[in-house]
Coordinates of C-alpha atoms in Angstrom, one line a residue:
X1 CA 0.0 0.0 0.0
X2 CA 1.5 3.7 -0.7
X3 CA 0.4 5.2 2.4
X4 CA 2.3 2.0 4.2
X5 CA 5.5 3.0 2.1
X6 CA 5.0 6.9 3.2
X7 CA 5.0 5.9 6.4
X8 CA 8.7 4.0 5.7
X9 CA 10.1 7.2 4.4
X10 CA 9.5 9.4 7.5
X11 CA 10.4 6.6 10.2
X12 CA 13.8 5.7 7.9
X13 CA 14.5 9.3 7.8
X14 CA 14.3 10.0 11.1
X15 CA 16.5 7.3 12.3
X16 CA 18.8 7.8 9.8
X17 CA 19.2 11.6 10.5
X18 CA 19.5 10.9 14.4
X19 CA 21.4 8.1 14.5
X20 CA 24.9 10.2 12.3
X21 CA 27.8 10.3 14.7
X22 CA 27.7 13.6 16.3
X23 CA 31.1 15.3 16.3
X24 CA 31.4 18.1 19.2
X25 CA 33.0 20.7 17.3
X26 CA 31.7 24.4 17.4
X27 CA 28.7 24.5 14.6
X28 CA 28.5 28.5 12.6
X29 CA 24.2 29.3 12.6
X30 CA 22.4 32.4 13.2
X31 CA 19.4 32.6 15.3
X32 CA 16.6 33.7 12.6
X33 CA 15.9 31.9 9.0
X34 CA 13.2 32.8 6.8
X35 CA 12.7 30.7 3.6
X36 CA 10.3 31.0 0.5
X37 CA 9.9 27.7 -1.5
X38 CA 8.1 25.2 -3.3
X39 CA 5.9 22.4 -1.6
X40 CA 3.7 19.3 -2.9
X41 CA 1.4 16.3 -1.8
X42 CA -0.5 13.5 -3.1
X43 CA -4.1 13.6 -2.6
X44 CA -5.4 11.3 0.2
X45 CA -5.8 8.0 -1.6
X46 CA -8.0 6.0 0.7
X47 CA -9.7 2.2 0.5
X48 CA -12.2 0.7 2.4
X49 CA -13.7 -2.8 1.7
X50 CA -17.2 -3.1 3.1
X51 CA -18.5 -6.1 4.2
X52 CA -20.1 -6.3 0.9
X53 CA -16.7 -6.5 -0.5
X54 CA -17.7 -3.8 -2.7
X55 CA -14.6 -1.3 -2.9
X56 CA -15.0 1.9 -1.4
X57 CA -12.2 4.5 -3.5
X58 CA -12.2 8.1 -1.9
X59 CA -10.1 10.6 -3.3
X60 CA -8.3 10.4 -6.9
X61 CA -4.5 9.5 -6.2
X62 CA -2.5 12.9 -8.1
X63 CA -0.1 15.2 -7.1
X64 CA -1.0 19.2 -6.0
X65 CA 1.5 21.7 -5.3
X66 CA 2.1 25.6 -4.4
X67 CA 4.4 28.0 -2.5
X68 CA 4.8 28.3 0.6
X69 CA 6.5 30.2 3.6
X70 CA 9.1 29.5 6.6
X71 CA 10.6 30.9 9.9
X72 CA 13.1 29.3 11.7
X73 CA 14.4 30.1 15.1
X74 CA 17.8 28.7 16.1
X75 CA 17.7 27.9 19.6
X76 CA 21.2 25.6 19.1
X77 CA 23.1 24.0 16.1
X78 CA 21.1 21.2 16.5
X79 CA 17.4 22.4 17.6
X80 CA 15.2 24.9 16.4
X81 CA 11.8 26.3 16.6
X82 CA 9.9 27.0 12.8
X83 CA 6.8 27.8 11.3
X84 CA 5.4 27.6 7.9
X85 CA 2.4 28.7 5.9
X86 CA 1.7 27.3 2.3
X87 CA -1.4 27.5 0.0
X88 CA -1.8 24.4 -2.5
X89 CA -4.0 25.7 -5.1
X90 CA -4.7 21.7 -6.7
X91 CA -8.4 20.6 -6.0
X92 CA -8.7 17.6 -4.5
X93 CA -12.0 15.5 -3.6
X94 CA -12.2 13.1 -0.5
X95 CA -15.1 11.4 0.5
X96 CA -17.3 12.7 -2.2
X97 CA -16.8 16.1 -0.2
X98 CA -14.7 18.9 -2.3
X99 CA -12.0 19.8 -0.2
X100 CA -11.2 22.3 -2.6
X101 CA -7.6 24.6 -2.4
X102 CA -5.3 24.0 1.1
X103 CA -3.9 26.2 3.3
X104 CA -1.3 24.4 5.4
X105 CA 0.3 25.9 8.7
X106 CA 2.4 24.0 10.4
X107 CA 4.6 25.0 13.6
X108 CA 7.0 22.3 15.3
X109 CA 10.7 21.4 16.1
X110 CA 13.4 20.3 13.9
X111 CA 16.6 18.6 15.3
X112 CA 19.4 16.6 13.9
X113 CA 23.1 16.9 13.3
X114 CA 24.7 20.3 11.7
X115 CA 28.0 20.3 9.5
X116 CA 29.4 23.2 8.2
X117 CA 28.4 22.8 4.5
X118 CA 25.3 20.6 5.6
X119 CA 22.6 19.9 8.0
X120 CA 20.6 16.3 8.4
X121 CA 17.6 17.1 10.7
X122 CA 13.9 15.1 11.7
X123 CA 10.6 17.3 12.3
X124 CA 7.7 16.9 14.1
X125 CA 5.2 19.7 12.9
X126 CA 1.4 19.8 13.6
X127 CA -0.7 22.6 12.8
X128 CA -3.8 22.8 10.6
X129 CA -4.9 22.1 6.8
X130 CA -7.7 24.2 6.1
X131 CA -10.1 24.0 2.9
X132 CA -12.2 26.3 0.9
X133 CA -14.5 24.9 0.0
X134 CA -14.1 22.2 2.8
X135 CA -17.8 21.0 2.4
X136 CA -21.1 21.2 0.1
X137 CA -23.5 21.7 2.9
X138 CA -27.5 21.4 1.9
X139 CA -29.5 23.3 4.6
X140 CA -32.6 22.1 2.6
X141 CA -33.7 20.6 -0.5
X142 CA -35.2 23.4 -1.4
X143 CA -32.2 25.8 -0.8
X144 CA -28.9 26.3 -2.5
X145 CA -26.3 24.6 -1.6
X146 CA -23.8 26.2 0.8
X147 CA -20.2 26.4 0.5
X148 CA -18.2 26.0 3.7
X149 CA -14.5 26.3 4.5
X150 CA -13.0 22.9 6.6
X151 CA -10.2 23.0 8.9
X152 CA -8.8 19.7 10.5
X153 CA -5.9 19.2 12.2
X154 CA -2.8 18.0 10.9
X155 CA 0.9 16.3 12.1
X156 CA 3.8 16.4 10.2
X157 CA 6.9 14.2 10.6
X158 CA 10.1 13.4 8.2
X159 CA 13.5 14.1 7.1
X160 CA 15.1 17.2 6.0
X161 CA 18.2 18.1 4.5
X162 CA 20.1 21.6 4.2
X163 CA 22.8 22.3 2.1
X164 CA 25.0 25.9 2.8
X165 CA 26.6 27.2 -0.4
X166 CA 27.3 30.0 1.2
X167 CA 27.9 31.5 4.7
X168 CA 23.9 33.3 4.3
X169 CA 22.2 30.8 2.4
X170 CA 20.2 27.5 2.9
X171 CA 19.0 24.9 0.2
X172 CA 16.6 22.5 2.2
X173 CA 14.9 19.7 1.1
X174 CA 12.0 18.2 2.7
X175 CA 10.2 14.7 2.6
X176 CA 7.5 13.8 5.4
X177 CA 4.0 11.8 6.1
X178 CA 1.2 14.3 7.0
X179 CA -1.7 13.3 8.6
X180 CA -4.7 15.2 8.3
X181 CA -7.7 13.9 10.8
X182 CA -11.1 14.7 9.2
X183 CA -14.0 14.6 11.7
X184 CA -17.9 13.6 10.3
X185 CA -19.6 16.7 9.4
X186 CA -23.6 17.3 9.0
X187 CA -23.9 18.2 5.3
X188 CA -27.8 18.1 4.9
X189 CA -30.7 18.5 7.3
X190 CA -34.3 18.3 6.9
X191 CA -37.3 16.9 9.1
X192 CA -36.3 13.0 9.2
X193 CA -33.9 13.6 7.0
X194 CA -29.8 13.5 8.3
X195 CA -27.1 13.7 5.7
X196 CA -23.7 12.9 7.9
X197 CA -20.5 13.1 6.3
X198 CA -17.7 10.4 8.0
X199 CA -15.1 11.1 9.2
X200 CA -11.6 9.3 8.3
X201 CA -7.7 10.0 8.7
X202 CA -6.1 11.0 4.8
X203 CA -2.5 10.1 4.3
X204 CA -0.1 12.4 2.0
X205 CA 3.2 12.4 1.2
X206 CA 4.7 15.7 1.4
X207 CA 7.9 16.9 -0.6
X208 CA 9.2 20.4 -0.3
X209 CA 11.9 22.4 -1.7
X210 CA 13.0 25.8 -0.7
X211 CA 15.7 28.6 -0.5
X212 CA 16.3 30.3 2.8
X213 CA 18.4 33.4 4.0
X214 CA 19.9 33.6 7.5
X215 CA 19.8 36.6 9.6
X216 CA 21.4 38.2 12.2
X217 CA 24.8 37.6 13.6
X218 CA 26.6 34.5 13.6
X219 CA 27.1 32.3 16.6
X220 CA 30.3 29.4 16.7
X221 CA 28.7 26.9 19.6
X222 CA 30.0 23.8 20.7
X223 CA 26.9 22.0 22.5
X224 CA 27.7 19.6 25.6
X225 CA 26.2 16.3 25.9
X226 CA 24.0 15.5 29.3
X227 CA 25.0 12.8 31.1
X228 CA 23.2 10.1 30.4
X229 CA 21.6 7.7 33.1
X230 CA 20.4 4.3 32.8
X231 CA 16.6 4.1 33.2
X232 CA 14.1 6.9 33.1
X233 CA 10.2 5.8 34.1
X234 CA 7.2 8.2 34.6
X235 CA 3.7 8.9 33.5
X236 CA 1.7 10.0 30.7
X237 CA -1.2 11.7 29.6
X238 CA -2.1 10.4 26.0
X239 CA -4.4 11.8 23.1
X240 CA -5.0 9.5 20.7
X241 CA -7.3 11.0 16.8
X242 CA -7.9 7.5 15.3
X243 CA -11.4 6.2 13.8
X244 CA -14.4 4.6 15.1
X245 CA -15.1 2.1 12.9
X246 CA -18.5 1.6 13.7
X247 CA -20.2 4.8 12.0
X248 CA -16.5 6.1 10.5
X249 CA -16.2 8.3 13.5
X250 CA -13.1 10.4 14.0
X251 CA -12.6 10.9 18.1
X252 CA -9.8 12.0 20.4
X253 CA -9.8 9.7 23.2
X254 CA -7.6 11.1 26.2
X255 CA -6.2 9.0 28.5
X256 CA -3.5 8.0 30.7
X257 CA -0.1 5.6 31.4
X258 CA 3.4 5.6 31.9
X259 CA 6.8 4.6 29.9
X260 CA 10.1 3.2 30.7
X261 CA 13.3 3.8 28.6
X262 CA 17.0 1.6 29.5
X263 CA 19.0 3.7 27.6
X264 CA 21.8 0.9 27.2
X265 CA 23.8 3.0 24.9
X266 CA 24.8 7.0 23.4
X267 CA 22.3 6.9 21.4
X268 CA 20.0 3.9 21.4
X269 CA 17.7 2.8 24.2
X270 CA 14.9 0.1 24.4
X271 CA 11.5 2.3 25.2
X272 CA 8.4 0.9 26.4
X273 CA 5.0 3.1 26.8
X274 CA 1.1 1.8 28.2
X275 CA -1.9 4.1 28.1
X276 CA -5.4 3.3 28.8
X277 CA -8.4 5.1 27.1
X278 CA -11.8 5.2 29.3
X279 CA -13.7 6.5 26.5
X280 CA -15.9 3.8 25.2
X281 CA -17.8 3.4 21.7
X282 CA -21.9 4.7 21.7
X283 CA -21.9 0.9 19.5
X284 CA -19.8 -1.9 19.3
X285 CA -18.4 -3.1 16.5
X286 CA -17.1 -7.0 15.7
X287 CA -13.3 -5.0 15.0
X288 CA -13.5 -2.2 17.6
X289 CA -15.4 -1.3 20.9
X290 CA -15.7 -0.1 24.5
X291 CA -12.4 0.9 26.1
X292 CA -8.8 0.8 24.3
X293 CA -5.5 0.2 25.8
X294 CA -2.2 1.1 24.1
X295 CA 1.1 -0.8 24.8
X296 CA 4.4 -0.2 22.6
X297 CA 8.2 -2.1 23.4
X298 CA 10.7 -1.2 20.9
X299 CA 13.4 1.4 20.1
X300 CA 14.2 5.4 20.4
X301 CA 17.7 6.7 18.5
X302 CA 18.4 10.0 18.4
X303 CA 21.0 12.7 20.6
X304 CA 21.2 14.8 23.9
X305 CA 22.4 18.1 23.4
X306 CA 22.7 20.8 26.1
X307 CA 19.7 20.1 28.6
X308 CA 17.6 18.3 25.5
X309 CA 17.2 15.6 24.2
X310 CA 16.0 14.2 20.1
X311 CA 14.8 10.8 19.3
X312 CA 13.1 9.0 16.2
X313 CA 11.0 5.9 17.7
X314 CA 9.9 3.1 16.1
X315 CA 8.1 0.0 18.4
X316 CA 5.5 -2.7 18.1
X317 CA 2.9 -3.7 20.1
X318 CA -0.4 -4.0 20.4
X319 CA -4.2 -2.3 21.2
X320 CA -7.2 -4.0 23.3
X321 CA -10.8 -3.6 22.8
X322 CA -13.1 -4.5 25.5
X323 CA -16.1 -5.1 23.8
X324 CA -16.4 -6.3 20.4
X325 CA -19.4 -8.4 19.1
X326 CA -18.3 -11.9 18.6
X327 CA -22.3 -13.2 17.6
X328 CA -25.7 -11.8 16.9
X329 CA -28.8 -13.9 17.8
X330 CA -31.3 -11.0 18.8
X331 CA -31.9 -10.1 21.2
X332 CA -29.0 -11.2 22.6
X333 CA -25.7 -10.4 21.4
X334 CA -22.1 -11.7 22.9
X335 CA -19.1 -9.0 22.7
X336 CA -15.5 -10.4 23.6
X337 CA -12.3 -8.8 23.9
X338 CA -10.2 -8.2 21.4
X339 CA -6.3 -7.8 20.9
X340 CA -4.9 -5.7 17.1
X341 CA -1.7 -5.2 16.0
X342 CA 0.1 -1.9 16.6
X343 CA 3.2 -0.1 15.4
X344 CA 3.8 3.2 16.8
X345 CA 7.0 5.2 14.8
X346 CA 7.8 9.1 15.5
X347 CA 9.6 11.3 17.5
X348 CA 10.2 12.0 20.9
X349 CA 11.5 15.4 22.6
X350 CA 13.0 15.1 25.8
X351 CA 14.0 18.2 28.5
X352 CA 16.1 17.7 31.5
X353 CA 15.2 20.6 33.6
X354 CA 18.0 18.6 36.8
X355 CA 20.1 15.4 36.3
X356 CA 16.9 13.3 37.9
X357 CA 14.4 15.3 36.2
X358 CA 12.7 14.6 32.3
X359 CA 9.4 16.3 30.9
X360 CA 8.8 14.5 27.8
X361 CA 6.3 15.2 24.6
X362 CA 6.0 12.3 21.5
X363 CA 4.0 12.9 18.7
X364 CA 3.6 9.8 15.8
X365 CA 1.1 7.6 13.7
X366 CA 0.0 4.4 15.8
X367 CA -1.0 2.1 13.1
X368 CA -3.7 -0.3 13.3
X369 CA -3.8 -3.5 11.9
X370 CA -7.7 -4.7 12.6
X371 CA -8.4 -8.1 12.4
X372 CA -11.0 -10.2 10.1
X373 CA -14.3 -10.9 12.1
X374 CA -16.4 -13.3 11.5
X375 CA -19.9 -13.1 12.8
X376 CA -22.4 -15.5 13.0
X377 CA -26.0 -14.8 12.6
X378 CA -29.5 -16.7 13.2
X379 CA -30.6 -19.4 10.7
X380 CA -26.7 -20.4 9.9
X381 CA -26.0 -17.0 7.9
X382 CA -22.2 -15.4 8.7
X383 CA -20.9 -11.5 8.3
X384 CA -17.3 -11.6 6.9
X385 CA -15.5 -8.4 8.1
X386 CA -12.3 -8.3 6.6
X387 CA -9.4 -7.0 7.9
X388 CA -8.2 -3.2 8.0
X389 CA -5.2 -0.9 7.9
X390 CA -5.6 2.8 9.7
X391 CA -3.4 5.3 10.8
X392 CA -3.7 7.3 14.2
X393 CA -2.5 10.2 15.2
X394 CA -1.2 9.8 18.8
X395 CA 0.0 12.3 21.2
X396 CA 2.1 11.9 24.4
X397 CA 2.8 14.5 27.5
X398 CA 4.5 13.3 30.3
X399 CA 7.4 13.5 33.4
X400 CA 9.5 11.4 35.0
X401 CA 12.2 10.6 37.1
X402 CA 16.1 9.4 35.9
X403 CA 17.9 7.0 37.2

C-alpha cells in the first residue's frame, strides 16, 4: 500500500538523521531563517472494503502543489523552533466532499546533526490544513447549496536536508507523512432527514523544496552532551485521533499511562510506553469497541544536546478492545475482547530541567492493523468483516524521574 510505504520514508529518515555520529566541534548558525519555497502532496488515496466487499475509493490518487513560507528560530546547532504557511492551489475530492484549495500551517521542532556545509535534521510539525470549500452543505432541499471552509488538524513528521553554499544561504529539502484527521460533518438536514458526512484520517506524502536566507549575527557553539543515566520511568497523559469504525467516527480519546526507557547506549535505548483510554464506543463493533488500551516495546535513536534531548521511535505492540461483538442472535448479542496489531513510529523530545528530572512530549502515527471478524447470525447466515489498515494520530505528555 502507498500510504504503508509513506510511512517507511518518514520513520527511515528519522532514524537515519539521528542516528549520524555527532562530532562536538563548534557548529557556525544564526538565530533567525526565513525561507520561501516550493511544496507538494498527493491527494489522500484511501480504501475501504465493506463487508459487501464492494470497494470503497475516496479521493483520486495525483499530485497538488504551491508556495509556501518559513521561519526558523535557532535555539542551538542542532534544535530549532519554525513555522510555515503554504497554499496548494490543486483541487482535490475526499469522500465525495470537495475539499477544494489548502492552506497548510504548520509550527514544530526540527533537530538533527549540523555540518558546516550541511545539516541532516527530523521534524515533528502539527498545525492545521484548512479548505475552501471544505464542504457542500445542503440546509434544505429546497435551498442552494452552501459552501463551507473545513479545517482539520494536521501532524507532520520526516527528514530534511540543508545544504549551505554559502555563509547566508540555505538549500533545504524536505520529505515527510502528514496526517490530516477529518471529523464527520452534518452536510444536509431536513425533518427526518440527516445527511452525515464520515469522518476518516487522509495520508499524504509531502515533498518540499525551498531557498532560505539567514539573519542576524553569527554564533560558533559547541553544544555539551547531558550525562546520560540508565533508566528513566514516569507517567503520561495520551491523546490518541484514530477512527471509530462503527459509524466512521473520527474521536480523540484522552487518556492516561506511563513509559520506561533503559537507555543501554549514546544513542539507542529500548523504550516501552502503556496508556489506557476510558472512553468507550456509543456501539460496538465485531473489530473495535468499549475501552482501548495502548502498549508499545521497541526502540528510540536520536542525541542529547545541552539540557535536551532528540529521538526517532519506532516500536510494536499492540491495542485492546473491550467489547467487540463476537455473535448476533437478537436479542441477545455476545461481545469479547479483542487484541490488534500496533506499530507506533515518531519522534520523541526530551527536557532535563536537573540530572533526575525529564518532561517528555511524543507525537507519531499508531498504526492499526484490525483483524477479520467473522460473525455469525440466526438461521446459519455469517458476516465476513475483513481486515483493515488505519493510521492514528497519537500524542504523548509526560514527566519522570532518571535514574
Amino acid at each position: 500500500m502507498v500510504w504503508q510505504f509513506r510511512g517507511r520514508i518518514a520513520l527511515s529518515l528519522w532514524i537515519a538523521f539521528l542516528l549520524l555520529p555527532s562530532l562536538a566541534s563548534a557548529q557556525l548558525f544564526t538565530r533567525q531563517e526565513i525561507g520561501l519555497g516550493l511544496q507538494s502532496q498527493t491527494s489522500s488515496l484511501y480504501v475501504d472494503v465493506a463487508p459487501s466487499a464492494v470497494p470503497d475509493y475516496i479521493g483520486p490518487r495525483h499530485i497538488f502543489a504551491g508556495p509556501f513560507g518559513r521561519y526558523t528560530w535557532n535555539l542551538a546547532p542542532s534544535l530549532a523552533l519554525e513555522g510555515s504557511l503554504g497554499y496548494l492551489p490543486g483541487f482535490q475530492t475526499s469522500f465525495g466532499v470537495d475539499n477544494g484549495h489548502e492552506l497548510l500551517a504548520l509550527a514544530g521542532v526540527k533537530a538533527g546533526w549540523r555540518r558546516r556545509r550541511f545539516g541532516l535534521y527530523g521534524k515533528i510539525e502539527p498545525g492545521l490544513a484548512s479548505f475552501s470549500p471544505g464542504l457542500n452543505v445542503e440546509i434544505h432541499p429546497d435551498q442552494p447549496t452552501d459552501y463551507q471552509r473545513r479545517t482539520n488538524f494536521a501532524l507532520d513528521t520526516g527528514g530534511v536536508l540543508e545544504l549551505y553554499p554559502s555563509d547566508r544561504t540555505i538549500l533545504r529539502f524536505d520529505v515527510s507523512q502528514t496526517l490530516l484527521a477529518e471529523y464527520d460533518q452534518v452536510l444536509a438536514r431536513a425533518p427526518g432527514f440527516l445527511d452525515l458526512h464520515e469522518g476518516h484520517l487522509a495520508d499524504h506524502l509531502g515533498l518540499a523544496v525551498s531557498l532560505a536566507h539567514r539573519f542576524g549575527a553569527f554564533h560558533d557553539e559547541t553544544e555539551s552532551s547531558p550525562a546520560r543515566q540508565p533508566l528513566d520511568i514516569g507517567v503520561l497523559y495520551s491523546l490518541q485521533q484514530r477512527l471509530h469504525l462503527s459509524f466512521a467516527q473520527m474521536q480523540a480519546n484522552s487518556g492516561g499511562g506511563a513509559f520506561l526507557s533503559w537507555n543501554f547506549a549514546r544513542y539507542l535505548s529500548f523504550d516501552t510506553t502503556a496508556f489506557y483510554s476510558p472512553h468507550k464506543d456509543g456501539f460496538i463493533f465485531p473489530q473495535d469497541g468499549g475501552t482501548s488500551t495502548d502498549a508499545f516495546a521497541g526502540f528510540k535513536a536520536g542525541i542529547r544536546r545541552g539540557r535536551m534531548g532528540y529521538f526517532a521511535k519506532a516500536r510494536p505492540g499492540a491495542i485492546q478492545f473491550s467489547r467487540t461483538v463476537s455473535e448476533e442472535n437478537p436479542p441477545a448479542i455476545h461481545w469479547e475482547k479483542t487484541t490488534d496489531f500496533a506499530l507506533d513510529s515518531g519522534g520523541i523530545l526530551e527536557v532535563y530541567p536537573a540530572r533526575h528530572l525529564l518532561l517528555r512530549a511524543e507525537a507519531g502515527n499508531a498504526w492499526i492493523h484490525y483483524h477479520a471478524a467473522n460473525i455469525h447470525l440466526p438461521q446459519n447466515q455469517d458476516l465476513y468483516y475483513t481486515p483493515r489498515r488505519r493510521s492514528s494520530i497519537t500524542l504523548l505528555f509526560g514527566g519522570g524521574i532518571r535514574f
